[in-house]
Coordinates of C-alpha atoms and ligand atoms in Angstrom, one line a residue:
M1 CA 2.8 3.0 7.0
T2 CA 5.0 1.1 4.6
G3 CA 6.7 -2.2 4.6
D4 CA 6.5 -4.4 7.7
A5 CA 5.4 -1.6 9.9
F6 CA 2.0 -1.8 8.3
S7 CA -0.8 -3.1 10.4
H8 CA -4.3 -3.3 9.2
E9 CA -5.6 -1.8 12.4
A10 CA -3.6 1.2 11.4
F11 CA -5.3 1.5 8.0
S12 CA -8.1 3.7 9.1
Y13 CA -10.8 6.0 7.8
E14 CA -8.4 8.9 8.7
A15 CA -6.1 7.7 6.0
V16 CA -8.9 8.0 3.5
V17 CA -9.8 11.5 4.7
D18 CA -6.2 12.6 4.3
A19 CA -6.1 11.0 0.8
H20 CA -9.3 12.9 -0.1
E21 CA -7.8 16.2 0.9
R22 CA -4.7 15.5 -1.1
I23 CA -6.4 14.5 -4.3
A24 CA -9.7 16.5 -4.2
G25 CA -8.3 19.3 -6.5
V26 CA -7.2 16.9 -9.3
I27 CA -9.8 14.1 -9.4
S28 CA -13.3 14.4 -10.8
R29 CA -16.0 14.2 -8.3
T30 CA -17.9 11.6 -10.3
P31 CA -21.7 11.5 -10.4
V32 CA -24.0 9.1 -8.5
L33 CA -26.7 8.0 -10.9
T34 CA -30.0 6.2 -10.4
S35 CA -32.3 4.2 -12.8
T36 CA -35.9 3.4 -12.2
T37 CA -35.6 0.4 -14.5
A38 CA -32.7 -1.0 -12.5
D39 CA -34.6 -0.3 -9.2
E40 CA -37.7 -2.2 -10.5
R41 CA -35.6 -5.1 -11.7
V42 CA -33.9 -5.5 -8.3
G43 CA -36.7 -4.2 -6.1
A44 CA -34.2 -1.9 -4.4
R45 CA -33.0 1.7 -4.6
L46 CA -29.7 1.5 -6.4
H47 CA -27.1 4.3 -6.3
F48 CA -24.4 3.9 -9.0
K49 CA -21.1 5.7 -8.2
C50 CA -19.9 6.2 -11.8
E51 CA -16.1 6.0 -11.7
N52 CA -16.2 5.3 -15.5
F53 CA -16.4 9.1 -15.6
Q54 CA -13.3 9.5 -13.5
R55 CA -10.2 11.0 -15.1
M56 CA -8.5 8.3 -17.3
G57 CA -11.7 6.3 -17.1
A58 CA -11.5 4.4 -13.8
F59 CA -11.1 4.9 -10.0
K60 CA -7.4 3.8 -10.2
F61 CA -6.4 7.5 -10.7
R62 CA -7.4 8.1 -7.1
G63 CA -5.0 5.7 -5.5
A64 CA -2.2 6.4 -8.0
Y65 CA -2.3 10.1 -7.4
N66 CA -2.5 9.7 -3.7
A67 CA 0.6 7.5 -3.7
L68 CA 2.7 9.6 -6.1
A69 CA 1.9 12.9 -4.4
Q70 CA 3.6 11.5 -1.3
F71 CA 7.0 10.8 -3.0
T72 CA 10.1 12.5 -1.6
P73 CA 11.9 15.0 -3.9
E74 CA 14.5 12.2 -4.6
Q75 CA 11.8 9.7 -5.5
R76 CA 10.1 12.2 -7.8
R77 CA 13.4 12.9 -9.6
R78 CA 14.1 9.2 -10.2
G79 CA 10.7 8.2 -11.2
V80 CA 8.0 5.5 -10.7
V81 CA 7.5 2.0 -12.1
A82 CA 4.1 0.2 -12.1
F83 CA 2.9 -3.1 -13.5
S84 CA -0.7 -3.4 -14.5
S85 CA -3.2 -5.0 -16.9
G86 CA -4.3 -1.5 -17.8
N87 CA -6.1 0.9 -15.6
H88 CA -3.5 1.2 -12.9
A89 CA -1.0 1.8 -15.6
Q90 CA -3.0 4.7 -16.9
G91 CA -3.7 6.0 -13.4
V92 CA 0.0 6.1 -12.6
A93 CA 1.0 7.5 -16.0
L94 CA -1.5 10.4 -15.7
A95 CA -0.6 11.1 -12.1
A96 CA 3.1 11.0 -12.9
R97 CA 2.6 13.5 -15.8
L98 CA 0.6 15.9 -13.6
L99 CA 3.3 15.7 -10.9
G100 CA 6.2 15.9 -13.3
I101 CA 7.5 12.4 -12.4
P102 CA 9.0 10.1 -15.1
A103 CA 7.0 6.8 -15.3
V104 CA 7.8 3.3 -16.6
I105 CA 4.8 0.9 -17.0
V106 CA 5.1 -2.9 -17.3
M107 CA 2.1 -4.1 -19.3
P108 CA 1.0 -7.5 -20.7
L109 CA 1.4 -8.0 -24.5
D110 CA -2.3 -8.7 -24.8
A111 CA -3.5 -5.7 -22.8
P112 CA -6.5 -3.9 -24.6
T113 CA -5.2 -1.6 -27.2
I114 CA -7.1 1.4 -25.8
K115 CA -5.2 0.9 -22.5
L116 CA -1.8 0.6 -24.1
E117 CA -2.3 3.6 -26.2
A118 CA -3.7 5.7 -23.4
T119 CA -0.7 4.8 -21.2
R120 CA 1.8 5.8 -23.9
G121 CA -0.3 8.9 -24.6
Y122 CA 0.2 10.1 -21.0
G123 CA 4.0 10.1 -21.8
A124 CA 4.9 6.9 -19.9
E125 CA 7.6 4.4 -21.2
V126 CA 5.8 1.1 -21.7
V127 CA 7.7 -2.3 -21.2
L128 CA 5.7 -5.2 -22.5
Y129 CA 5.8 -8.8 -21.1
D130 CA 4.2 -12.2 -21.8
R131 CA 1.6 -13.1 -19.2
A132 CA 2.0 -16.8 -19.8
T133 CA 5.8 -17.0 -19.3
E134 CA 7.0 -13.9 -17.4
D135 CA 6.4 -12.6 -14.0
R136 CA 5.4 -8.9 -14.0
E137 CA 6.3 -8.3 -10.4
A138 CA 9.9 -9.6 -11.0
I139 CA 10.2 -7.3 -14.1
G140 CA 8.9 -4.4 -12.1
Q141 CA 11.3 -5.1 -9.2
R142 CA 14.3 -5.5 -11.6
L143 CA 13.5 -2.1 -13.2
A144 CA 13.1 -0.5 -9.8
A145 CA 16.5 -1.9 -8.7
E146 CA 18.3 -1.0 -11.9
R147 CA 17.0 2.5 -12.3
G148 CA 16.2 3.5 -8.7
L149 CA 12.5 3.8 -9.5
T150 CA 9.8 3.5 -6.8
L151 CA 7.5 0.6 -7.5
I152 CA 3.8 1.4 -6.9
P153 CA 1.7 -1.8 -7.0
P154 CA -1.8 -1.8 -8.4
Y155 CA -3.5 -2.6 -5.1
D156 CA -1.3 -3.8 -2.3
H157 CA -0.1 -0.4 -0.9
P158 CA -1.7 1.6 2.0
H159 CA -1.6 4.9 0.0
V160 CA -3.3 3.2 -3.0
M161 CA -6.0 1.6 -0.8
A162 CA -6.6 5.0 0.9
G163 CA -7.0 6.7 -2.4
Q164 CA -9.5 4.1 -3.7
G165 CA -11.5 4.5 -0.6
T166 CA -12.3 8.1 -1.4
A167 CA -14.8 6.9 -4.0
A168 CA -17.0 5.4 -1.2
K169 CA -16.5 8.5 0.9
E170 CA -17.9 10.6 -1.9
L171 CA -20.8 8.2 -2.4
F172 CA -21.8 8.3 1.3
E173 CA -21.4 12.0 1.4
E174 CA -23.8 12.3 -1.5
V175 CA -26.5 9.7 -0.7
G176 CA -26.2 9.2 3.1
P177 CA -26.6 5.8 4.8
L178 CA -26.8 2.6 2.7
D179 CA -27.9 -0.9 3.6
A180 CA -25.4 -2.5 1.2
L181 CA -22.4 -1.6 -0.9
L182 CA -21.4 -3.7 -3.9
V183 CA -17.7 -3.4 -4.9
P184 CA -15.8 -5.0 -7.8
L185 CA -12.9 -7.1 -6.4
G186 CA -9.6 -7.8 -8.1
G187 CA -6.6 -7.5 -5.7
G188 CA -8.7 -5.7 -3.2
G189 CA -7.5 -2.1 -3.2
L190 CA -10.9 -0.7 -4.0
L191 CA -12.7 -3.1 -1.7
S192 CA -10.4 -2.6 1.3
G193 CA -10.6 1.2 1.0
C194 CA -14.4 1.3 0.5
A195 CA -15.0 -1.2 3.4
T196 CA -12.9 0.9 5.7
V197 CA -15.1 3.9 4.9
A198 CA -18.3 2.0 5.3
R199 CA -17.3 0.6 8.7
A200 CA -16.4 4.1 9.9
L201 CA -19.4 6.0 8.7
H202 CA -22.2 3.4 8.6
P203 CA -21.3 0.3 10.4
G204 CA -24.6 -1.3 9.6
C205 CA -23.9 -1.2 5.8
R206 CA -23.2 -4.7 4.4
V207 CA -20.1 -4.5 2.2
I208 CA -19.9 -7.1 -0.5
G209 CA -17.0 -7.8 -2.9
V210 CA -17.9 -9.1 -6.3
E211 CA -15.5 -11.2 -8.4
P212 CA -15.7 -12.9 -11.8
E213 CA -16.8 -16.6 -11.4
A214 CA -13.6 -17.8 -13.1
G215 CA -11.3 -15.8 -10.8
N216 CA -12.8 -16.4 -7.3
D217 CA -9.5 -16.4 -5.4
G218 CA -10.9 -13.6 -3.2
Q219 CA -14.0 -15.5 -2.3
Q220 CA -11.9 -18.6 -1.5
S221 CA -9.5 -16.5 0.6
F222 CA -12.3 -14.7 2.4
R223 CA -13.9 -18.0 3.3
S224 CA -10.8 -19.9 4.3
G225 CA -9.1 -17.1 6.1
R226 CA -5.8 -17.3 4.2
I227 CA -4.6 -15.9 0.9
V228 CA -5.5 -18.4 -1.9
H229 CA -3.5 -18.2 -5.2
I230 CA -5.1 -19.3 -8.5
G231 CA -3.9 -19.6 -12.1
L232 CA -4.6 -16.8 -14.6
P233 CA -8.4 -16.6 -14.6
A234 CA -10.2 -16.8 -18.0
T235 CA -12.7 -14.0 -17.8
I236 CA -13.7 -10.9 -19.8
A237 CA -13.2 -8.8 -16.6
D238 CA -9.5 -8.0 -17.3
G239 CA -9.3 -5.6 -14.4
A240 CA -10.1 -8.4 -12.0
Q241 CA -7.7 -11.1 -13.4
T242 CA -5.6 -10.9 -10.3
Q243 CA -4.4 -14.2 -9.0
H244 CA -4.4 -13.4 -5.3
L245 CA -5.3 -10.7 -2.7
G246 CA -2.5 -8.7 -1.2
R247 CA -0.8 -8.9 2.2
H248 CA -2.1 -5.4 3.0
T249 CA -5.5 -5.7 1.4
F250 CA -6.4 -9.2 2.7
P251 CA -6.5 -8.6 6.5
V252 CA -8.6 -5.4 5.9
I253 CA -11.0 -7.3 3.7
L254 CA -11.3 -10.2 6.2
E255 CA -12.1 -7.8 9.1
R256 CA -14.3 -5.3 7.3
V257 CA -16.1 -7.0 4.5
D258 CA -19.3 -9.1 5.0
D259 CA -19.1 -11.4 2.0
V260 CA -17.6 -12.0 -1.5
V261 CA -19.9 -13.3 -4.3
T262 CA -19.2 -14.1 -8.0
V263 CA -20.9 -13.4 -11.3
S264 CA -20.5 -15.0 -14.7
D265 CA -19.1 -13.3 -17.8
R266 CA -22.5 -13.6 -19.4
Q267 CA -24.0 -11.6 -16.5
L268 CA -21.3 -9.0 -17.0
V269 CA -22.2 -8.6 -20.6
E270 CA -25.9 -8.3 -19.7
A271 CA -25.0 -5.5 -17.3
M272 CA -22.8 -3.8 -19.9
A273 CA -25.8 -3.9 -22.3
F274 CA -28.1 -2.5 -19.5
F275 CA -25.7 0.4 -18.8
A276 CA -25.4 1.3 -22.5
S277 CA -29.0 1.1 -23.5
R278 CA -30.7 2.3 -20.3
M279 CA -28.2 4.6 -18.7
K280 CA -26.4 5.7 -21.9
M281 CA -23.0 4.9 -20.5
L282 CA -20.0 2.7 -21.5
V283 CA -18.8 0.5 -18.7
E284 CA -16.0 -2.1 -19.1
P285 CA -16.7 -5.7 -18.0
T286 CA -14.9 -5.3 -14.7
G287 CA -16.8 -2.1 -14.0
C288 CA -20.1 -4.2 -14.2
L289 CA -19.3 -6.6 -11.4
G290 CA -21.3 -4.8 -8.7
A291 CA -24.3 -4.2 -10.9
A292 CA -24.3 -7.8 -12.3
A293 CA -24.4 -9.1 -8.7
A294 CA -27.4 -6.9 -8.0
F295 CA -29.2 -8.0 -11.1
S296 CA -28.3 -11.7 -10.5
G297 CA -30.8 -12.0 -7.7
Q298 CA -28.3 -14.0 -5.5
L299 CA -28.4 -11.2 -2.9
D300 CA -31.6 -10.4 -1.1
L301 CA -31.7 -6.6 -1.7
R302 CA -35.4 -6.1 -1.7
G303 CA -36.5 -2.8 -0.2
L304 CA -32.9 -1.8 0.5
R305 CA -30.8 1.2 -0.3
V306 CA -27.8 -0.1 -2.2
G307 CA -24.6 1.5 -3.4
V308 CA -23.0 0.1 -6.5
M309 CA -19.4 0.9 -7.5
V310 CA -19.2 1.2 -11.2
S311 CA -15.4 1.1 -11.3
G312 CA -14.4 1.9 -14.9
G313 CA -15.3 2.4 -18.5
N314 CA -12.2 1.6 -20.5
I315 CA -13.0 -0.8 -23.3
D316 CA -12.3 -0.8 -27.0
L317 CA -15.4 0.0 -29.0
E318 CA -14.8 -3.1 -31.2
R319 CA -14.5 -5.3 -28.2
F320 CA -17.6 -3.8 -26.7
G321 CA -19.5 -4.4 -29.9
S322 CA -18.4 -8.0 -30.2
L323 CA -19.2 -8.8 -26.5
I324 CA -22.7 -7.4 -26.9
Q325 CA -23.2 -9.1 -30.2
G326 CA -22.0 -12.4 -28.8
A327 CA -24.7 -12.3 -26.1
R328 CA -27.6 -12.1 -28.6
Ligands
PLP1 C1 -8.4 -2.5 -11.0 C2 -9.9 -2.5 -11.2 C3 -10.8 -3.2 -10.4 C4 -10.3 -4.1 -9.2 O1 -9.7 -3.3 -8.2 P1 -8.8 -3.9 -7.1 O2 -8.3 -2.7 -6.3 O3 -7.6 -4.6 -7.8 O4 -9.6 -4.9 -6.4 C5 -12.1 -3.2 -10.7 N1 -12.6 -2.5 -11.7 C6 -11.8 -1.8 -12.6 C7 -12.4 -1.0 -13.7 C8 -10.4 -1.8 -12.3 O5 -9.6 -1.1 -13.2

């Protein structure tokens, strides 16, 4: 299922089941937490799937490991290259280290320090680029061609999508049927994987992607039926600053997702504060998209059983502090 042979009908729940078998021994089976305060606020029963507790701090490790574990011996020897604003970089770097594969990561100059340091800490070579003037995909492709590296994109790859879907599979295994599932949306790897699982296991579950208001290309694409490209969105949700959905993720989202909604940066900060003060956990802005949508009141969730993907927890403490401070 690579290249032009890919068809979204062929991206099935079975691919997620295969991925889960492949990665189960190395990922953390993250907890599903509840909060009475959150439930009272929304009038629903919320089940938070806490991927902020995943290895390297976000669900991205699932997809990265699933992709790298399927390399041929030749691909393993030559190495992997990835471009990412952060969490995919760390996911690939950690998976590569565990599998003994050399890794080169293309990261923006302004990536959060914690993400840069973690990526280097996993032993990867980091190549920096300027978001405003350079094209990371072009840099990644050039490195791949020059050094014979295999490029693993952050979301637009069937093995990555299947790996990300395992988070929803675990959630349903743990809590059973849900009426709605709220999933952060950047390039759509997580959403396409999770929607595929929901459709297969509980077709009645409404699957809703959540984007930052400033970067609503996914919503525009979902509503217009074609992939809409936007400029670099100005949002604190750095994991969802993608400028367009992928050619693999988009058809799956169009077919299997019920709606895409947006939340403001202010609502993200409020959710961050909620998670910290009420649930005692550190969640990065992008990781708060689903919860912020639930709290916003724009979805009628009253009386429903709702799954909320909490996608990651990688944020500098200083940045966390200043965002919380700024909201007061
Ligand atoms: C990458 C990322 C997302 C978005 O995932 P996509 O697969 O690109 O849609 C959401 N939250 C966090 C924490 C991420 O790192």
